[in-house]
Amino acid sequence: MKAVTIKTAVKSWPVEGAFTISRGSRTEAVVVEVHVCGGGITGKGECVPYPRYGESVEGVCLQIAQAAMELNGMPDRSLLQKLVPAGAARNGLDCALWDYEAKSCGRRVWDVAGLPVPEPVYTAYTLSLDSAEAMGNKARANAHRPVLKVKLGGEGDMERIRAVHANAPSARLIIDANEAWTVEQYIRLAPQLAEQGVALVEQPLPASDDAGLGSIERPVPVCADESCHDRATLAELAGRYDAINIKLDKTGGVTEALALCAEAKERGFIIMVGCMLGSSLSMAAAHLVAQQASFIDIDGPLLLAADQDCPLQYEGSLVHPPRPELWG
């Protein structure tokens, strides 16, 4: 293998308006772009440091710089898995190494991975947390989309769901409370949610308090997000969750995401592939894993006011595989 150099660049992508969840609002998506360069070839990856997991832009850049020194010029994905824990830093570097390998051998990344040629997939479209009236209006404007993901936050959530369903009655709904509920709220709301077209509830309880999900009926399937990172976290999820949300910034890249997907399926979990708020470069890698998912949420670029020069092609909610100029 030829020796490579590894570089990082911090980029900020403006959000179209604002993006609000139960933890707060953002007007920009700050990402770390990773470049693996060698022999006139540059492989790229993008990661999104997430404060919820104790990550910062500075910390992630330092992790990548340390990993680059330990890799010592070798584009070795297997070694990377041992050097860096699951998280954003490993994700950016892992995805860049996949891209570099594909470009180096003149093949598409799915061929390198031994996977079928990917098909276009339908993504959910996220409705940011707001008043019931505002979310109903946003749902009406996006009623043509087959799946809507609804951000919730506690008080007034049922009114929000009713407003969304009334304005987009044909859409399948995923709701995401981002750890803002209690067991009692789920028990009270779940039967009503099923009547409003809700197909999945994402992370209703704090990850530290989700044991209570194992002792209750779940009339609407519950999906682990903050509670599921990599294969090491799967064992504790059995009996508590029906589905898992695989995000590359949690797994630490495509390598672990594919392994997590395979093991989770063996254990009987429904697969969702999600994303942090990032550009088409992040979504391109997630698109590869999304081929095996029942629920897909890779709408990040649809929520931004700007994107990569060679972005993913979105036709409404239909997302096409990335062109080689972007990734893979």
PDB file of C-alpha atoms in Angstrom, residues 15-258:
ATOM      1  CA  VAL A  15     -29.280  25.558   7.854  1.00  0.00           C
ATOM      2  CA  GLU A  16     -32.371  26.601   5.932  1.00  0.00           C
ATOM      3  CA  GLY A  17     -34.016  28.616   8.719  1.00  0.00           C
ATOM      4  CA  ALA A  18     -33.341  26.795  11.991  1.00  0.00           C
ATOM      5  CA  PHE A  19     -33.258  23.175  13.096  1.00  0.00           C
ATOM      6  CA  THR A  20     -34.793  22.555  16.522  1.00  0.00           C
ATOM      7  CA  ILE A  21     -34.978  19.448  18.696  1.00  0.00           C
ATOM      8  CA  SER A  22     -35.686  18.992  22.398  1.00  0.00           C
ATOM      9  CA  ARG A  23     -32.088  19.993  23.261  1.00  0.00           C
ATOM     10  CA  GLY A  24     -32.061  23.304  21.387  1.00  0.00           C
ATOM     11  CA  SER A  25     -31.805  24.999  17.979  1.00  0.00           C
ATOM     12  CA  ARG A  26     -29.078  25.308  15.352  1.00  0.00           C
ATOM     13  CA  THR A  27     -28.638  27.614  12.378  1.00  0.00           C
ATOM     14  CA  GLU A  28     -25.535  25.874  11.012  1.00  0.00           C
ATOM     15  CA  ALA A  29     -24.083  22.389  10.728  1.00  0.00           C
ATOM     16  CA  VAL A  30     -20.416  22.373  11.723  1.00  0.00           C
ATOM     17  CA  VAL A  31     -18.593  19.347  10.327  1.00  0.00           C
ATOM     18  CA  VAL A  32     -15.068  17.997  10.062  1.00  0.00           C
ATOM     19  CA  GLU A  33     -14.048  16.948   6.561  1.00  0.00           C
ATOM     20  CA  VAL A  34     -11.250  14.367   6.360  1.00  0.00           C
ATOM     21  CA  HIS A  35      -8.950  13.970   3.348  1.00  0.00           C
ATOM     22  CA  VAL A  36      -6.745  10.929   2.779  1.00  0.00           C
ATOM     23  CA  CYS A  37      -4.218  11.820   0.060  1.00  0.00           C
ATOM     24  CA  GLY A  38      -1.677   9.716  -1.790  1.00  0.00           C
ATOM     25  CA  GLY A  39      -0.548   8.991  -5.348  1.00  0.00           C
ATOM     26  CA  GLY A  40      -2.569  11.880  -6.739  1.00  0.00           C
ATOM     27  CA  ILE A  41      -5.770  10.490  -5.222  1.00  0.00           C
ATOM     28  CA  THR A  42      -7.856  12.045  -2.449  1.00  0.00           C
ATOM     29  CA  GLY A  43     -10.417  10.097  -0.462  1.00  0.00           C
ATOM     30  CA  LYS A  44     -12.956  12.143   1.493  1.00  0.00           C
ATOM     31  CA  GLY A  45     -15.139  11.623   4.530  1.00  0.00           C
ATOM     32  CA  GLU A  46     -17.262  13.878   6.725  1.00  0.00           C
ATOM     33  CA  CYS A  47     -18.150  13.609  10.391  1.00  0.00           C
ATOM     34  CA  VAL A  48     -20.291  15.659  12.761  1.00  0.00           C
ATOM     35  CA  PRO A  49     -18.957  16.075  16.324  1.00  0.00           C
ATOM     36  CA  TYR A  50     -21.902  15.794  18.719  1.00  0.00           C
ATOM     37  CA  PRO A  51     -21.792  17.389  22.194  1.00  0.00           C
ATOM     38  CA  ARG A  52     -24.372  14.854  23.481  1.00  0.00           C
ATOM     39  CA  TYR A  53     -21.594  12.262  23.241  1.00  0.00           C
ATOM     40  CA  GLY A  54     -18.921  14.508  24.719  1.00  0.00           C
ATOM     41  CA  GLU A  55     -17.489  15.442  21.322  1.00  0.00           C
ATOM     42  CA  SER A  56     -16.204  18.793  20.065  1.00  0.00           C
ATOM     43  CA  VAL A  57     -14.743  19.938  16.756  1.00  0.00           C
ATOM     44  CA  GLU A  58     -11.342  20.492  18.382  1.00  0.00           C
ATOM     45  CA  GLY A  59     -11.384  17.122  20.128  1.00  0.00           C
ATOM     46  CA  VAL A  60     -12.347  15.251  16.976  1.00  0.00           C
ATOM     47  CA  CYS A  61      -9.589  16.949  14.951  1.00  0.00           C
ATOM     48  CA  LEU A  62      -7.070  15.976  17.639  1.00  0.00           C
ATOM     49  CA  GLN A  63      -8.294  12.357  17.594  1.00  0.00           C
ATOM     50  CA  ILE A  64      -7.855  12.198  13.823  1.00  0.00           C
ATOM     51  CA  ALA A  65      -4.373  13.745  14.008  1.00  0.00           C
ATOM     52  CA  GLN A  66      -3.361  11.174  16.637  1.00  0.00           C
ATOM     53  CA  ALA A  67      -4.777   8.333  14.548  1.00  0.00           C
ATOM     54  CA  ALA A  68      -2.886   9.626  11.507  1.00  0.00           C
ATOM     55  CA  MET A  69       0.392   9.419  13.445  1.00  0.00           C
ATOM     56  CA  GLU A  70      -0.361   5.897  14.638  1.00  0.00           C
ATOM     57  CA  LEU A  71      -1.372   4.747  11.157  1.00  0.00           C
ATOM     58  CA  ASN A  72       2.031   6.033  10.031  1.00  0.00           C
ATOM     59  CA  GLY A  73       1.005   6.612   6.434  1.00  0.00           C
ATOM     60  CA  MET A  74      -0.818   3.298   6.013  1.00  0.00           C
ATOM     61  CA  PRO A  75      -4.434   3.474   4.751  1.00  0.00           C
ATOM     62  CA  ASP A  76      -5.439   0.571   6.983  1.00  0.00           C
ATOM     63  CA  ARG A  77      -9.123   0.471   7.942  1.00  0.00           C
ATOM     64  CA  SER A  78      -8.720  -2.656  10.058  1.00  0.00           C
ATOM     65  CA  LEU A  79      -6.033  -1.013  12.174  1.00  0.00           C
ATOM     66  CA  LEU A  80      -8.148   2.129  12.472  1.00  0.00           C
ATOM     67  CA  GLN A  81     -10.901   0.156  14.223  1.00  0.00           C
ATOM     68  CA  LYS A  82      -8.395  -0.726  16.973  1.00  0.00           C
ATOM     69  CA  LEU A  83      -6.855   2.732  17.275  1.00  0.00           C
ATOM     70  CA  VAL A  84      -9.957   4.936  17.593  1.00  0.00           C
ATOM     71  CA  PRO A  85     -13.191   4.248  19.501  1.00  0.00           C
ATOM     72  CA  ALA A  86     -16.598   4.431  17.842  1.00  0.00           C
ATOM     73  CA  GLY A  87     -17.607   8.038  17.238  1.00  0.00           C
ATOM     74  CA  ALA A  88     -17.310  10.962  14.872  1.00  0.00           C
ATOM     75  CA  ALA A  89     -13.505  10.978  14.531  1.00  0.00           C
ATOM     76  CA  ARG A  90     -13.320   7.373  13.396  1.00  0.00           C
ATOM     77  CA  ASN A  91     -16.291   7.902  11.105  1.00  0.00           C
ATOM     78  CA  GLY A  92     -14.665  10.725   9.155  1.00  0.00           C
ATOM     79  CA  LEU A  93     -11.432   8.817   8.727  1.00  0.00           C
ATOM     80  CA  ASP A  94     -13.076   5.449   8.006  1.00  0.00           C
ATOM     81  CA  CYS A  95     -15.264   6.932   5.266  1.00  0.00           C
ATOM     82  CA  ALA A  96     -12.281   8.749   3.742  1.00  0.00           C
ATOM     83  CA  LEU A  97     -10.316   5.485   3.686  1.00  0.00           C
ATOM     84  CA  TRP A  98     -13.189   3.685   1.945  1.00  0.00           C
ATOM     85  CA  ASP A  99     -13.321   6.460  -0.653  1.00  0.00           C
ATOM     86  CA  TYR A 100      -9.550   6.393  -1.082  1.00  0.00           C
ATOM     87  CA  GLU A 101      -9.499   2.634  -1.595  1.00  0.00           C
ATOM     88  CA  ALA A 102     -12.303   2.753  -4.163  1.00  0.00           C
ATOM     89  CA  LYS A 103     -10.607   5.535  -6.124  1.00  0.00           C
ATOM     90  CA  SER A 104      -7.203   3.820  -5.897  1.00  0.00           C
ATOM     91  CA  CYS A 105      -8.436   0.623  -7.523  1.00  0.00           C
ATOM     92  CA  GLY A 106     -10.847   2.321  -9.935  1.00  0.00           C
ATOM     93  CA  ARG A 107     -13.903   0.545  -8.556  1.00  0.00           C
ATOM     94  CA  ARG A 108     -17.063   1.715  -6.840  1.00  0.00           C
ATOM     95  CA  VAL A 109     -17.139   1.372  -3.071  1.00  0.00           C
ATOM     96  CA  TRP A 110     -19.927  -1.212  -3.108  1.00  0.00           C
ATOM     97  CA  ASP A 111     -17.790  -3.456  -5.306  1.00  0.00           C
ATOM     98  CA  VAL A 112     -14.911  -3.077  -2.848  1.00  0.00           C
ATOM     99  CA  ALA A 113     -17.284  -3.985  -0.010  1.00  0.00           C
ATOM    100  CA  GLY A 114     -18.725  -6.968  -1.892  1.00  0.00           C
ATOM    101  CA  LEU A 115     -22.226  -5.469  -1.870  1.00  0.00           C
ATOM    102  CA  PRO A 116     -24.873  -5.240  -4.617  1.00  0.00           C
ATOM    103  CA  VAL A 117     -25.129  -2.082  -6.715  1.00  0.00           C
ATOM    104  CA  PRO A 118     -27.194   0.326  -4.582  1.00  0.00           C
ATOM    105  CA  GLU A 119     -30.659   1.432  -5.581  1.00  0.00           C
ATOM    106  CA  PRO A 120     -32.275   4.810  -4.948  1.00  0.00           C
ATOM    107  CA  VAL A 121     -33.975   4.935  -1.543  1.00  0.00           C
ATOM    108  CA  TYR A 122     -36.732   7.021  -0.006  1.00  0.00           C
ATOM    109  CA  THR A 123     -35.703   9.117   2.962  1.00  0.00           C
ATOM    110  CA  ALA A 124     -37.848  10.526   5.706  1.00  0.00           C
ATOM    111  CA  TYR A 125     -38.080  14.314   5.797  1.00  0.00           C
ATOM    112  CA  THR A 126     -37.642  15.897   9.226  1.00  0.00           C
ATOM    113  CA  LEU A 127     -40.029  18.436  10.715  1.00  0.00           C
ATOM    114  CA  SER A 128     -38.184  20.539  13.280  1.00  0.00           C
ATOM    115  CA  LEU A 129     -39.708  20.999  16.747  1.00  0.00           C
ATOM    116  CA  ASP A 130     -42.110  23.952  16.826  1.00  0.00           C
ATOM    117  CA  SER A 131     -45.664  24.828  17.772  1.00  0.00           C
ATOM    118  CA  ALA A 132     -48.436  22.491  16.648  1.00  0.00           C
ATOM    119  CA  GLU A 133     -49.666  25.103  14.172  1.00  0.00           C
ATOM    120  CA  ALA A 134     -46.230  25.680  12.645  1.00  0.00           C
ATOM    121  CA  MET A 135     -45.518  21.958  12.381  1.00  0.00           C
ATOM    122  CA  GLY A 136     -48.917  21.389  10.804  1.00  0.00           C
ATOM    123  CA  ASN A 137     -48.152  24.037   8.195  1.00  0.00           C
ATOM    124  CA  LYS A 138     -44.761  22.450   7.466  1.00  0.00           C
ATOM    125  CA  ALA A 139     -46.429  19.047   7.168  1.00  0.00           C
ATOM    126  CA  ARG A 140     -48.918  20.451   4.657  1.00  0.00           C
ATOM    127  CA  ALA A 141     -46.048  21.803   2.545  1.00  0.00           C
ATOM    128  CA  ASN A 142     -44.450  18.348   2.588  1.00  0.00           C
ATOM    129  CA  ALA A 143     -47.560  16.185   2.432  1.00  0.00           C
ATOM    130  CA  HIS A 144     -46.339  14.678  -0.850  1.00  0.00           C
ATOM    131  CA  ARG A 145     -43.450  12.959   0.929  1.00  0.00           C
ATOM    132  CA  PRO A 146     -44.033   9.296   1.852  1.00  0.00           C
ATOM    133  CA  VAL A 147     -42.360   9.510   5.295  1.00  0.00           C
ATOM    134  CA  LEU A 148     -42.116  12.410   7.727  1.00  0.00           C
ATOM    135  CA  LYS A 149     -39.943  12.399  10.829  1.00  0.00           C
ATOM    136  CA  VAL A 150     -41.405  14.578  13.564  1.00  0.00           C
ATOM    137  CA  LYS A 151     -39.226  16.086  16.280  1.00  0.00           C
ATOM    138  CA  LEU A 152     -41.033  16.244  19.639  1.00  0.00           C
ATOM    139  CA  GLY A 153     -40.133  17.611  23.058  1.00  0.00           C
ATOM    140  CA  GLY A 154     -42.703  16.832  25.779  1.00  0.00           C
ATOM    141  CA  GLU A 155     -45.565  19.209  26.594  1.00  0.00           C
ATOM    142  CA  GLY A 156     -47.987  19.538  23.663  1.00  0.00           C
ATOM    143  CA  ASP A 157     -46.560  16.595  21.696  1.00  0.00           C
ATOM    144  CA  MET A 158     -49.914  14.955  20.989  1.00  0.00           C
ATOM    145  CA  GLU A 159     -51.249  18.233  19.582  1.00  0.00           C
ATOM    146  CA  ARG A 160     -48.209  18.412  17.326  1.00  0.00           C
ATOM    147  CA  ILE A 161     -48.749  14.885  16.023  1.00  0.00           C
ATOM    148  CA  ARG A 162     -52.441  15.497  15.384  1.00  0.00           C
ATOM    149  CA  ALA A 163     -51.601  18.657  13.441  1.00  0.00           C
ATOM    150  CA  VAL A 164     -48.995  16.857  11.340  1.00  0.00           C
ATOM    151  CA  HIS A 165     -51.258  13.892  10.596  1.00  0.00           C
ATOM    152  CA  ALA A 166     -54.208  16.135   9.738  1.00  0.00           C
ATOM    153  CA  ASN A 167     -52.103  18.068   7.227  1.00  0.00           C
ATOM    154  CA  ALA A 168     -50.242  15.071   5.764  1.00  0.00           C
ATOM    155  CA  PRO A 169     -52.712  12.178   6.208  1.00  0.00           C
ATOM    156  CA  SER A 170     -50.987   9.876   3.715  1.00  0.00           C
ATOM    157  CA  ALA A 171     -47.509  10.177   5.195  1.00  0.00           C
ATOM    158  CA  ARG A 172     -46.016   7.461   7.355  1.00  0.00           C
ATOM    159  CA  LEU A 173     -44.724   9.100  10.539  1.00  0.00           C
ATOM    160  CA  ILE A 174     -41.599   8.542  12.609  1.00  0.00           C
ATOM    161  CA  ILE A 175     -41.471  10.510  15.834  1.00  0.00           C
ATOM    162  CA  ASP A 176     -38.296  11.395  17.689  1.00  0.00           C
ATOM    163  CA  ALA A 177     -38.485  12.640  21.266  1.00  0.00           C
ATOM    164  CA  ASN A 178     -34.678  12.840  21.662  1.00  0.00           C
ATOM    165  CA  GLU A 179     -34.839  11.396  25.202  1.00  0.00           C
ATOM    166  CA  ALA A 180     -37.456  13.934  26.362  1.00  0.00           C
ATOM    167  CA  TRP A 181     -40.199  11.529  27.541  1.00  0.00           C
ATOM    168  CA  THR A 182     -40.861   9.295  30.517  1.00  0.00           C
ATOM    169  CA  VAL A 183     -42.186   5.725  30.538  1.00  0.00           C
ATOM    170  CA  GLU A 184     -45.552   7.089  31.664  1.00  0.00           C
ATOM    171  CA  GLN A 185     -45.720   9.432  28.686  1.00  0.00           C
ATOM    172  CA  TYR A 186     -45.007   6.630  26.242  1.00  0.00           C
ATOM    173  CA  ILE A 187     -47.668   4.382  27.847  1.00  0.00           C
ATOM    174  CA  ARG A 188     -50.211   7.197  27.701  1.00  0.00           C
ATOM    175  CA  LEU A 189     -49.433   8.382  24.182  1.00  0.00           C
ATOM    176  CA  ALA A 190     -48.600   5.171  22.297  1.00  0.00           C
ATOM    177  CA  PRO A 191     -52.208   4.015  21.599  1.00  0.00           C
ATOM    178  CA  GLN A 192     -53.057   7.494  20.277  1.00  0.00           C
ATOM    179  CA  LEU A 193     -49.898   7.607  18.165  1.00  0.00           C
ATOM    180  CA  ALA A 194     -50.852   4.419  16.343  1.00  0.00           C
ATOM    181  CA  GLU A 195     -54.163   6.044  15.365  1.00  0.00           C
ATOM    182  CA  GLN A 196     -52.275   9.018  13.899  1.00  0.00           C
ATOM    183  CA  GLY A 197     -50.164   7.007  11.451  1.00  0.00           C
ATOM    184  CA  VAL A 198     -47.041   6.724  13.617  1.00  0.00           C
ATOM    185  CA  ALA A 199     -44.951   3.709  12.587  1.00  0.00           C
ATOM    186  CA  LEU A 200     -41.934   4.172  14.879  1.00  0.00           C
ATOM    187  CA  VAL A 201     -40.996   6.023  18.077  1.00  0.00           C
ATOM    188  CA  GLU A 202     -37.326   6.972  18.287  1.00  0.00           C
ATOM    189  CA  GLN A 203     -35.561   7.135  21.660  1.00  0.00           C
ATOM    190  CA  PRO A 204     -38.466   8.291  23.862  1.00  0.00           C
ATOM    191  CA  LEU A 205     -36.517   7.904  27.140  1.00  0.00           C
ATOM    192  CA  PRO A 206     -33.044   9.019  28.220  1.00  0.00           C
ATOM    193  CA  ALA A 207     -30.487   6.348  27.359  1.00  0.00           C
ATOM    194  CA  SER A 208     -29.594   6.097  31.042  1.00  0.00           C
ATOM    195  CA  ASP A 209     -33.229   5.351  31.980  1.00  0.00           C
ATOM    196  CA  ASP A 210     -34.408   3.079  29.187  1.00  0.00           C
ATOM    197  CA  ALA A 211     -34.595  -0.132  31.235  1.00  0.00           C
ATOM    198  CA  GLY A 212     -38.266   0.659  31.854  1.00  0.00           C
ATOM    199  CA  LEU A 213     -39.043  -0.058  28.203  1.00  0.00           C
ATOM    200  CA  GLY A 214     -38.416  -3.751  28.828  1.00  0.00           C
ATOM    201  CA  SER A 215     -41.369  -4.162  31.169  1.00  0.00           C
ATOM    202  CA  ILE A 216     -44.140  -2.490  29.153  1.00  0.00           C
ATOM    203  CA  GLU A 217     -46.242  -3.200  26.085  1.00  0.00           C
ATOM    204  CA  ARG A 218     -45.000  -1.330  22.999  1.00  0.00           C
ATOM    205  CA  PRO A 219     -47.989  -0.920  20.635  1.00  0.00           C
ATOM    206  CA  VAL A 220     -45.809   1.326  18.442  1.00  0.00           C
ATOM    207  CA  PRO A 221     -42.288  -0.068  17.855  1.00  0.00           C
ATOM    208  CA  VAL A 222     -39.537   1.759  19.730  1.00  0.00           C
ATOM    209  CA  CYS A 223     -36.166   2.514  18.122  1.00  0.00           C
ATOM    210  CA  ALA A 224     -32.871   2.982  19.974  1.00  0.00           C
ATOM    211  CA  ASP A 225     -30.854   5.995  18.886  1.00  0.00           C
ATOM    212  CA  GLU A 226     -28.806   7.491  21.723  1.00  0.00           C
ATOM    213  CA  SER A 227     -28.832   4.025  23.336  1.00  0.00           C
ATOM    214  CA  CYS A 228     -27.247   2.288  20.318  1.00  0.00           C
ATOM    215  CA  HIS A 229     -23.748   3.047  19.055  1.00  0.00           C
ATOM    216  CA  ASP A 230     -21.923  -0.081  17.891  1.00  0.00           C
ATOM    217  CA  ARG A 231     -22.131  -3.856  18.291  1.00  0.00           C
ATOM    218  CA  ALA A 232     -20.954  -3.618  21.899  1.00  0.00           C
ATOM    219  CA  THR A 233     -24.188  -1.824  22.837  1.00  0.00           C
ATOM    220  CA  LEU A 234     -26.580  -4.352  21.260  1.00  0.00           C
ATOM    221  CA  ALA A 235     -26.818  -6.849  24.130  1.00  0.00           C
ATOM    222  CA  GLU A 236     -28.463  -4.381  26.531  1.00  0.00           C
ATOM    223  CA  LEU A 237     -31.085  -3.372  23.970  1.00  0.00           C
ATOM    224  CA  ALA A 238     -32.770  -6.768  23.706  1.00  0.00           C
ATOM    225  CA  GLY A 239     -36.278  -6.641  25.159  1.00  0.00           C
ATOM    226  CA  ARG A 240     -36.229  -2.854  25.443  1.00  0.00           C
ATOM    227  CA  TYR A 241     -36.219  -1.872  21.777  1.00  0.00           C
ATOM    228  CA  ASP A 242     -37.709  -3.216  18.566  1.00  0.00           C
ATOM    229  CA  ALA A 243     -35.417  -1.298  16.202  1.00  0.00           C
ATOM    230  CA  ILE A 244     -32.046   0.437  16.154  1.00  0.00           C
ATOM    231  CA  ASN A 245     -30.974   3.633  14.407  1.00  0.00           C
ATOM    232  CA  ILE A 246     -27.557   3.170  12.786  1.00  0.00           C
ATOM    233  CA  LYS A 247     -25.700   6.457  12.352  1.00  0.00           C
ATOM    234  CA  LEU A 248     -22.148   6.477  11.031  1.00  0.00           C
ATOM    235  CA  ASP A 249     -21.112   9.159  13.519  1.00  0.00           C
ATOM    236  CA  LYS A 250     -22.079   6.748  16.308  1.00  0.00           C
ATOM    237  CA  THR A 251     -20.683   3.534  14.820  1.00  0.00           C
ATOM    238  CA  GLY A 252     -17.435   5.166  13.787  1.00  0.00           C
ATOM    239  CA  GLY A 253     -17.886   4.706  10.060  1.00  0.00           C
ATOM    240  CA  VAL A 254     -19.092   2.348   7.348  1.00  0.00           C
ATOM    241  CA  THR A 255     -16.943  -0.576   8.513  1.00  0.00           C
ATOM    242  CA  GLU A 256     -18.654  -0.940  11.892  1.00  0.00           C
ATOM    243  CA  ALA A 257     -22.045   0.157  10.533  1.00  0.00           C
ATOM    244  CA  LEU A 258     -22.160  -2.785   8.128  1.00  0.00           C
TER     245      LEU A 258
END
